[in-house]
Amino acid sequence: MKAAPLSNCERRFLLRAIEEKKRLDGRQCYDYRNVRISFGTDYGCCIVELGKTRVLAQVSCELVPPKSNRPTEGILFFNLELSPMAAPGFEPGRQSELLVKLNRLIELCLRNSKCIDTESLCVVAGEKVWQIRLDLHVLNHDGNIIDAASIAGIVALCHFRRPDVSVQGEEVTVYAPEERDPVPLSIHHMPICVSFAFFQQGTYLLVDPSEREERVMDGLLVIAMNKHHEICTIQSSGGIMLVNDQVLRCSKITAVKVAEITELIQKALENDQKVRKEGGKFGFAESIPNQKITVFKRESAAVDTNNVEEQAEEIIAKADPPSEVY
């Protein structure tokens, strides 16, 4: 099932609003949507909400033989999935152009930036290493999937704990969480993607485009950066020509947004760790706001029905007489 196309009226309305520096959700041109992070009961599981865009991330691991050309390094595997649950236009089991582009960007952002120390994943050189697998599922698509996926991926990797191991001779022992505390991954930095949508051949610029804004944009620029202002990857799509000043302006905006998101991620991780240590309740169910599930259940309110007939007669008396019907 293909997504319903935008009508010409909607397209003109969106472009006219962008020319007047207005957006449908009331944001300014450089405003980012609210980011919300919630963790599951298991380590390495989280949901990130960017506005109405929701991405679920899950990290898992297993012991495997290393690659022949890298015998002392662990293996990283990333997978992003789009399902019809997120948007009607996504077809299951089909490698669309959008899916290939998103997976490539995730690879560039998380693997090529060397944010994870792969050598720390080695158990026995040339024989056994940890393979870390990151699965990303888009639960709802309201634009800017890559930013939400990059935040969800790095949050899940920071939150994940692998089992502790010991090596005695040729024997490798993997300990259960009850025997030994799991070990966090060694992460050097947190690369985060920030997307910029360009309109009318680069004349107008919007940060964090929504789904409707993505439909009418001419091109997209994605910059992955960490809080140390180091650019991890940069990619432009759509065939627009950008000058140096535009790219520099986008990089400066990215530095500000990345610093804010990194601080939010660190606070979320600290709060979750604190709750787990104190033995409090945690998980997705605890992160749902109160009364959200039972939103239609309202407390009964008393209604004053006294003098209803008298009030109705007064209203009718004061009303204008009906006009004559011809």
CSV table of C-alpha atoms in Angstrom, one decimal:
chain,number,residue,atom,x,y,z
A,1,MET,CA,0.0,0.0,0.0
A,2,LYS,CA,1.5,3.3,-1.1
A,3,ALA,CA,1.3,6.4,1.1
A,4,ALA,CA,-1.4,8.9,0.2
A,5,PRO,CA,0.2,11.7,-1.9
A,6,LEU,CA,0.0,15.3,-0.9
A,7,SER,CA,-2.5,17.4,-2.8
A,8,ASN,CA,-1.4,20.5,-4.7
A,9,CYS,CA,-3.2,22.6,-2.1
A,10,GLU,CA,-1.3,21.0,0.8
A,11,ARG,CA,2.0,21.3,-1.0
A,12,ARG,CA,1.4,25.0,-1.8
A,13,PHE,CA,0.3,25.7,1.7
A,14,LEU,CA,3.4,24.0,3.3
A,15,LEU,CA,5.8,25.9,1.0
A,16,ARG,CA,4.0,29.2,1.6
A,17,ALA,CA,4.2,28.7,5.3
A,18,ILE,CA,7.9,27.8,5.1
A,19,GLU,CA,8.5,31.0,3.1
A,20,GLU,CA,6.9,33.0,6.0
A,21,LYS,CA,9.1,31.0,8.5
A,22,LYS,CA,6.1,29.2,10.0
A,23,ARG,CA,5.6,25.5,10.7
A,24,LEU,CA,2.5,23.5,11.2
A,25,ASP,CA,3.4,22.4,14.7
A,26,GLY,CA,4.3,25.9,15.8
A,27,ARG,CA,8.1,25.5,15.9
A,28,GLN,CA,10.6,28.0,14.7
A,29,CYS,CA,13.0,27.1,11.8
A,30,TYR,CA,15.8,25.9,14.1
A,31,ASP,CA,13.6,24.3,16.8
A,32,TYR,CA,14.0,20.6,17.6
A,33,ARG,CA,11.0,18.5,18.7
A,34,ASN,CA,10.9,17.2,22.3
A,35,VAL,CA,13.0,14.0,22.8
A,36,ARG,CA,11.7,11.5,25.3
A,37,ILE,CA,13.7,8.4,26.4
A,38,SER,CA,12.2,5.4,28.3
A,39,PHE,CA,13.9,2.1,29.1
A,40,GLY,CA,12.7,-1.5,29.3
A,41,THR,CA,13.2,-3.9,32.1
A,42,ASP,CA,16.2,-5.5,30.3
A,43,TYR,CA,19.5,-3.8,29.8
A,44,GLY,CA,20.0,-2.5,26.2
A,45,CYS,CA,16.3,-1.9,25.5
A,46,CYS,CA,14.8,1.5,25.1
A,47,ILE,CA,12.2,3.6,23.2
A,48,VAL,CA,13.1,7.1,21.9
A,49,GLU,CA,10.3,9.5,20.9
A,50,LEU,CA,11.1,12.4,18.7
A,51,GLY,CA,7.8,14.3,18.6
A,52,LYS,CA,5.5,11.5,17.3
A,53,THR,CA,8.3,9.5,15.7
A,54,ARG,CA,9.0,6.5,17.9
A,55,VAL,CA,11.9,4.0,17.6
A,56,LEU,CA,12.5,0.9,19.6
A,57,ALA,CA,16.1,-0.2,20.1
A,58,GLN,CA,17.3,-3.6,21.4
A,59,VAL,CA,20.9,-4.7,21.9
A,60,SER,CA,22.0,-8.4,22.2
A,61,CYS,CA,25.3,-10.2,22.2
A,62,GLU,CA,26.8,-13.7,21.6
A,63,LEU,CA,30.2,-15.3,21.4
A,64,VAL,CA,31.4,-15.9,17.8
A,65,PRO,CA,34.7,-16.5,16.0
A,66,PRO,CA,36.3,-13.2,14.9
A,67,LYS,CA,36.8,-12.1,11.3
A,68,SER,CA,40.0,-13.5,9.8
A,69,ASN,CA,41.4,-10.0,9.0
A,70,ARG,CA,40.6,-8.7,12.5
A,71,PRO,CA,41.3,-11.5,15.0
A,72,THR,CA,41.4,-9.3,18.1
A,73,GLU,CA,38.3,-7.2,17.5
A,74,GLY,CA,34.7,-7.8,18.2
A,75,ILE,CA,31.9,-7.7,15.6
A,76,LEU,CA,29.2,-5.0,15.4
A,77,PHE,CA,26.0,-5.6,13.5
A,78,PHE,CA,23.3,-3.0,12.9
A,79,ASN,CA,19.8,-3.6,11.5
A,80,LEU,CA,17.0,-1.1,11.0
A,81,GLU,CA,13.5,-2.3,10.1
A,82,LEU,CA,10.5,-0.4,8.7
A,83,SER,CA,7.1,-2.0,9.0
A,84,PRO,CA,3.5,-1.1,8.0
A,85,MET,CA,2.9,-0.4,11.7
A,86,ALA,CA,5.0,2.7,11.4
A,87,ALA,CA,3.4,4.0,8.2
A,88,PRO,CA,1.1,2.5,5.6
A,89,GLY,CA,3.6,3.2,2.8
A,90,PHE,CA,6.2,0.8,4.3
A,91,GLU,CA,6.1,-2.7,2.8
A,92,PRO,CA,7.2,-5.7,5.0
A,93,GLY,CA,10.2,-7.7,3.7
A,94,ARG,CA,11.1,-5.3,1.0
A,95,GLN,CA,14.4,-3.4,0.8
A,96,SER,CA,13.2,0.0,-0.2
A,97,GLU,CA,15.6,2.8,-1.2
A,98,LEU,CA,14.8,4.6,2.1
A,99,LEU,CA,15.6,1.6,4.2
A,100,VAL,CA,18.9,1.1,2.4
A,101,LYS,CA,19.8,4.7,3.0
A,102,LEU,CA,18.9,4.7,6.7
A,103,ASN,CA,20.9,1.5,7.3
A,104,ARG,CA,23.9,3.0,5.6
A,105,LEU,CA,23.6,6.2,7.7
A,106,ILE,CA,23.4,4.1,10.9
A,107,GLU,CA,26.5,2.2,9.9
A,108,LEU,CA,28.4,5.4,9.1
A,109,CYS,CA,27.3,7.0,12.4
A,110,LEU,CA,27.9,4.2,14.8
A,111,ARG,CA,30.5,1.9,13.2
A,112,ASN,CA,32.8,4.2,11.1
A,113,SER,CA,32.9,6.8,13.9
A,114,LYS,CA,34.7,4.2,16.1
A,115,CYS,CA,32.5,5.2,19.0
A,116,ILE,CA,32.7,1.6,20.4
A,117,ASP,CA,36.0,0.0,21.4
A,118,THR,CA,35.8,-3.2,19.5
A,119,GLU,CA,39.1,-4.5,20.9
A,120,SER,CA,37.5,-4.6,24.4
A,121,LEU,CA,35.1,-7.2,23.0
A,122,CYS,CA,37.8,-9.8,22.3
A,123,VAL,CA,37.8,-12.8,24.7
A,124,VAL,CA,40.4,-15.1,23.1
A,125,ALA,CA,42.3,-13.7,20.1
A,126,GLY,CA,41.5,-15.5,16.9
A,127,GLU,CA,39.0,-17.8,18.6
A,128,LYS,CA,36.2,-16.0,20.4
A,129,VAL,CA,34.9,-12.4,20.4
A,130,TRP,CA,31.6,-10.8,21.3
A,131,GLN,CA,29.3,-9.9,18.5
A,132,ILE,CA,27.1,-7.0,19.4
A,133,ARG,CA,23.8,-6.7,17.5
A,134,LEU,CA,21.7,-3.6,17.5
A,135,ASP,CA,18.1,-3.9,16.2
A,136,LEU,CA,16.1,-0.8,15.5
A,137,HIS,CA,12.3,-0.9,14.9
A,138,VAL,CA,10.4,2.1,13.8
A,139,LEU,CA,7.1,2.1,15.7
A,140,ASN,CA,5.7,5.3,14.3
A,141,HIS,CA,6.8,7.5,11.4
A,142,ASP,CA,6.3,11.2,11.7
A,143,GLY,CA,9.4,12.4,9.9
A,144,ASN,CA,13.2,12.4,10.6
A,145,ILE,CA,13.6,8.7,11.3
A,146,ILE,CA,17.4,8.9,11.1
A,147,ASP,CA,17.8,11.3,14.1
A,148,ALA,CA,15.5,9.2,16.3
A,149,ALA,CA,17.2,6.0,15.2
A,150,SER,CA,20.7,7.4,15.9
A,151,ILE,CA,19.6,8.6,19.4
A,152,ALA,CA,17.9,5.2,20.2
A,153,GLY,CA,20.9,3.3,19.0
A,154,ILE,CA,23.5,5.1,21.1
A,155,VAL,CA,21.2,5.1,24.1
A,156,ALA,CA,20.7,1.4,23.9
A,157,LEU,CA,24.4,0.7,23.5
A,158,CYS,CA,25.3,2.9,26.5
A,159,HIS,CA,22.5,1.1,28.5
A,160,PHE,CA,23.5,-2.4,27.5
A,161,ARG,CA,25.5,-4.8,29.8
A,162,ARG,CA,27.2,-7.9,28.4
A,163,PRO,CA,27.8,-11.0,30.6
A,164,ASP,CA,31.2,-11.2,32.4
A,165,VAL,CA,33.6,-13.9,31.2
A,166,SER,CA,36.8,-15.6,32.5
A,167,VAL,CA,39.4,-17.5,30.6
A,168,GLN,CA,41.4,-20.3,32.2
A,169,GLY,CA,43.7,-22.0,29.6
A,170,GLU,CA,41.4,-22.8,26.7
A,171,GLU,CA,38.2,-22.9,28.8
A,172,VAL,CA,36.0,-19.8,28.5
A,173,THR,CA,33.3,-19.4,31.3
A,174,VAL,CA,30.4,-17.1,30.8
A,175,TYR,CA,28.8,-16.0,34.0
A,176,ALA,CA,25.1,-15.4,34.6
A,177,PRO,CA,24.0,-12.0,35.9
A,178,GLU,CA,23.3,-13.6,39.3
A,179,GLU,CA,26.9,-14.9,39.6
A,180,ARG,CA,28.7,-11.7,38.4
A,181,ASP,CA,27.6,-8.2,37.5
A,182,PRO,CA,27.3,-7.7,33.7
A,183,VAL,CA,29.9,-5.4,32.1
A,184,PRO,CA,29.0,-2.3,30.2
A,185,LEU,CA,30.4,-1.6,26.7
A,186,SER,CA,33.4,0.6,26.3
A,187,ILE,CA,32.1,3.7,24.4
A,188,HIS,CA,34.4,6.5,23.6
A,189,HIS,CA,31.9,9.1,22.5
A,190,MET,CA,28.2,9.5,21.4
A,191,PRO,CA,27.7,10.4,17.8
A,192,ILE,CA,24.2,11.9,17.1
A,193,CYS,CA,22.6,12.7,13.8
A,194,VAL,CA,20.9,16.1,13.1
A,195,SER,CA,18.9,16.5,9.9
A,196,PHE,CA,18.4,19.7,7.9
A,197,ALA,CA,15.7,20.0,5.2
A,198,PHE,CA,16.3,22.5,2.3
A,199,PHE,CA,13.6,24.1,0.3
A,200,GLN,CA,13.6,26.1,-3.0
A,201,GLN,CA,17.2,25.0,-3.8
A,202,GLY,CA,18.6,25.8,-0.5
A,203,THR,CA,16.9,29.2,0.1
A,204,TYR,CA,15.0,28.0,3.2
A,205,LEU,CA,16.3,25.7,5.9
A,206,LEU,CA,14.4,23.7,8.6
A,207,VAL,CA,15.9,21.6,11.4
A,208,ASP,CA,14.2,18.2,12.3
A,209,PRO,CA,11.7,18.1,9.4
A,210,SER,CA,8.3,16.4,10.0
A,211,GLU,CA,6.8,13.8,7.7
A,212,ARG,CA,4.9,16.4,5.7
A,213,GLU,CA,7.8,18.7,5.4
A,214,GLU,CA,10.0,15.8,4.1
A,215,ARG,CA,7.5,15.3,1.3
A,216,VAL,CA,8.0,18.8,-0.1
A,217,MET,CA,11.7,19.3,0.6
A,218,ASP,CA,14.2,19.6,-2.2
A,219,GLY,CA,17.2,18.1,-0.3
A,220,LEU,CA,18.4,16.8,3.0
A,221,LEU,CA,21.7,17.3,4.9
A,222,VAL,CA,22.5,14.9,7.8
A,223,ILE,CA,25.4,15.7,10.1
A,224,ALA,CA,26.6,13.3,12.8
A,225,MET,CA,28.6,14.9,15.5
A,226,ASN,CA,29.6,14.3,19.2
A,227,LYS,CA,29.7,16.7,22.0
A,228,HIS,CA,33.4,17.4,21.4
A,229,HIS,CA,32.4,19.1,18.1
A,230,GLU,CA,33.9,16.3,16.0
A,231,ILE,CA,32.0,15.5,12.8
A,232,CYS,CA,31.6,11.8,12.5
A,233,THR,CA,29.8,11.7,9.1
A,234,ILE,CA,28.1,14.1,6.8
A,235,GLN,CA,25.8,13.2,3.9
A,236,SER,CA,23.7,15.2,1.5
A,237,SER,CA,20.9,13.8,-0.6
A,238,GLY,CA,18.4,15.3,-3.1
A,239,GLY,CA,20.7,16.8,-5.6
A,240,ILE,CA,20.9,20.3,-4.2
A,241,MET,CA,24.0,22.5,-4.4
A,242,LEU,CA,25.1,23.8,-1.0
A,243,VAL,CA,27.7,26.6,-0.5
A,244,ASN,CA,30.3,26.5,2.3
A,245,ASP,CA,28.4,29.0,4.4
A,246,GLN,CA,25.3,26.9,4.5
A,247,VAL,CA,27.2,23.8,5.6
A,248,LEU,CA,29.1,25.8,8.3
A,249,ARG,CA,25.9,27.2,9.6
A,250,CYS,CA,24.4,23.7,9.8
A,251,SER,CA,27.5,22.4,11.6
A,252,LYS,CA,27.2,25.2,14.2
A,253,ILE,CA,23.5,24.4,14.8
A,254,THR,CA,24.4,20.7,15.0
A,255,ALA,CA,26.9,21.4,17.8
A,256,VAL,CA,24.3,23.1,19.9
A,257,LYS,CA,21.6,20.4,19.4
A,258,VAL,CA,24.1,17.6,20.0
A,259,ALA,CA,25.2,19.1,23.3
A,260,GLU,CA,21.6,19.4,24.5
A,261,ILE,CA,20.7,15.8,23.4
A,262,THR,CA,23.9,14.4,25.0
A,263,GLU,CA,23.0,16.0,28.3
A,264,LEU,CA,19.5,14.6,28.1
A,265,ILE,CA,20.8,11.1,27.4
A,266,GLN,CA,23.3,11.2,30.3
A,267,LYS,CA,20.5,12.3,32.7
A,268,ALA,CA,18.2,9.6,31.5
A,269,LEU,CA,20.9,6.9,31.9
A,270,GLU,CA,21.8,8.2,35.4
A,271,ASN,CA,18.1,8.2,36.5
A,272,ASP,CA,17.5,4.7,35.3
A,273,GLN,CA,20.7,3.4,37.0
A,274,LYS,CA,19.7,5.1,40.2
A,275,VAL,CA,16.2,3.6,40.2
A,276,ARG,CA,17.6,0.1,39.5
A,277,LYS,CA,20.1,0.4,42.4
A,278,GLU,CA,17.4,1.6,44.8
A,279,GLY,CA,15.2,-1.2,43.8
A,280,GLY,CA,12.4,1.0,42.5
A,281,LYS,CA,10.0,0.1,39.7
A,282,PHE,CA,11.3,0.5,36.1
A,283,GLY,CA,10.4,-0.5,32.6
A,284,PHE,CA,8.1,0.8,29.8
A,285,ALA,CA,5.0,0.4,32.0
A,286,GLU,CA,6.3,2.7,34.7
A,287,SER,CA,7.2,5.4,32.1
A,288,ILE,CA,3.7,5.7,30.8
A,289,PRO,CA,2.0,8.8,32.3
A,290,ASN,CA,-0.7,8.3,34.8
A,291,GLN,CA,-4.3,8.0,33.4
A,292,LYS,CA,-3.0,7.6,29.8
A,293,ILE,CA,-4.4,4.1,29.4
A,294,THR,CA,-7.7,4.9,31.1
A,295,VAL,CA,-8.0,8.3,29.5
A,296,PHE,CA,-11.7,7.8,28.8
A,297,LYS,CA,-12.5,7.1,32.4
A,298,ARG,CA,-13.6,10.3,34.0
A,299,GLU,CA,-14.8,11.1,37.4
A,300,SER,CA,-18.6,11.8,37.5
A,301,ALA,CA,-19.3,15.5,37.9
A,302,ALA,CA,-22.5,16.7,39.6
A,303,VAL,CA,-24.9,18.5,37.2
A,304,ASP,CA,-27.4,21.1,38.5
A,305,THR,CA,-30.7,20.3,36.9
A,306,ASN,CA,-32.8,22.6,39.1
A,307,ASN,CA,-34.8,25.3,37.3
A,308,VAL,CA,-34.0,23.9,33.9
A,309,GLU,CA,-37.5,24.6,32.6
A,310,GLU,CA,-37.6,28.1,33.8
A,311,GLN,CA,-34.2,28.9,32.2
A,312,ALA,CA,-35.3,27.4,29.0
A,313,GLU,CA,-38.5,29.5,28.9
A,314,GLU,CA,-36.4,32.7,29.5
A,315,ILE,CA,-34.1,31.8,26.7
A,316,ILE,CA,-37.0,31.2,24.3
A,317,ALA,CA,-38.7,34.4,25.3
A,318,LYS,CA,-35.6,36.5,24.7
A,319,ALA,CA,-34.9,34.9,21.3
A,320,ASP,CA,-35.8,36.6,18.1
A,321,PRO,CA,-39.0,35.4,16.4
A,322,PRO,CA,-38.3,33.1,13.3
A,323,SER,CA,-38.2,34.8,10.0
A,324,GLU,CA,-41.1,34.2,7.6
A,325,VAL,CA,-40.7,31.4,5.1
A,326,TYR,CA,-41.6,32.0,1.5
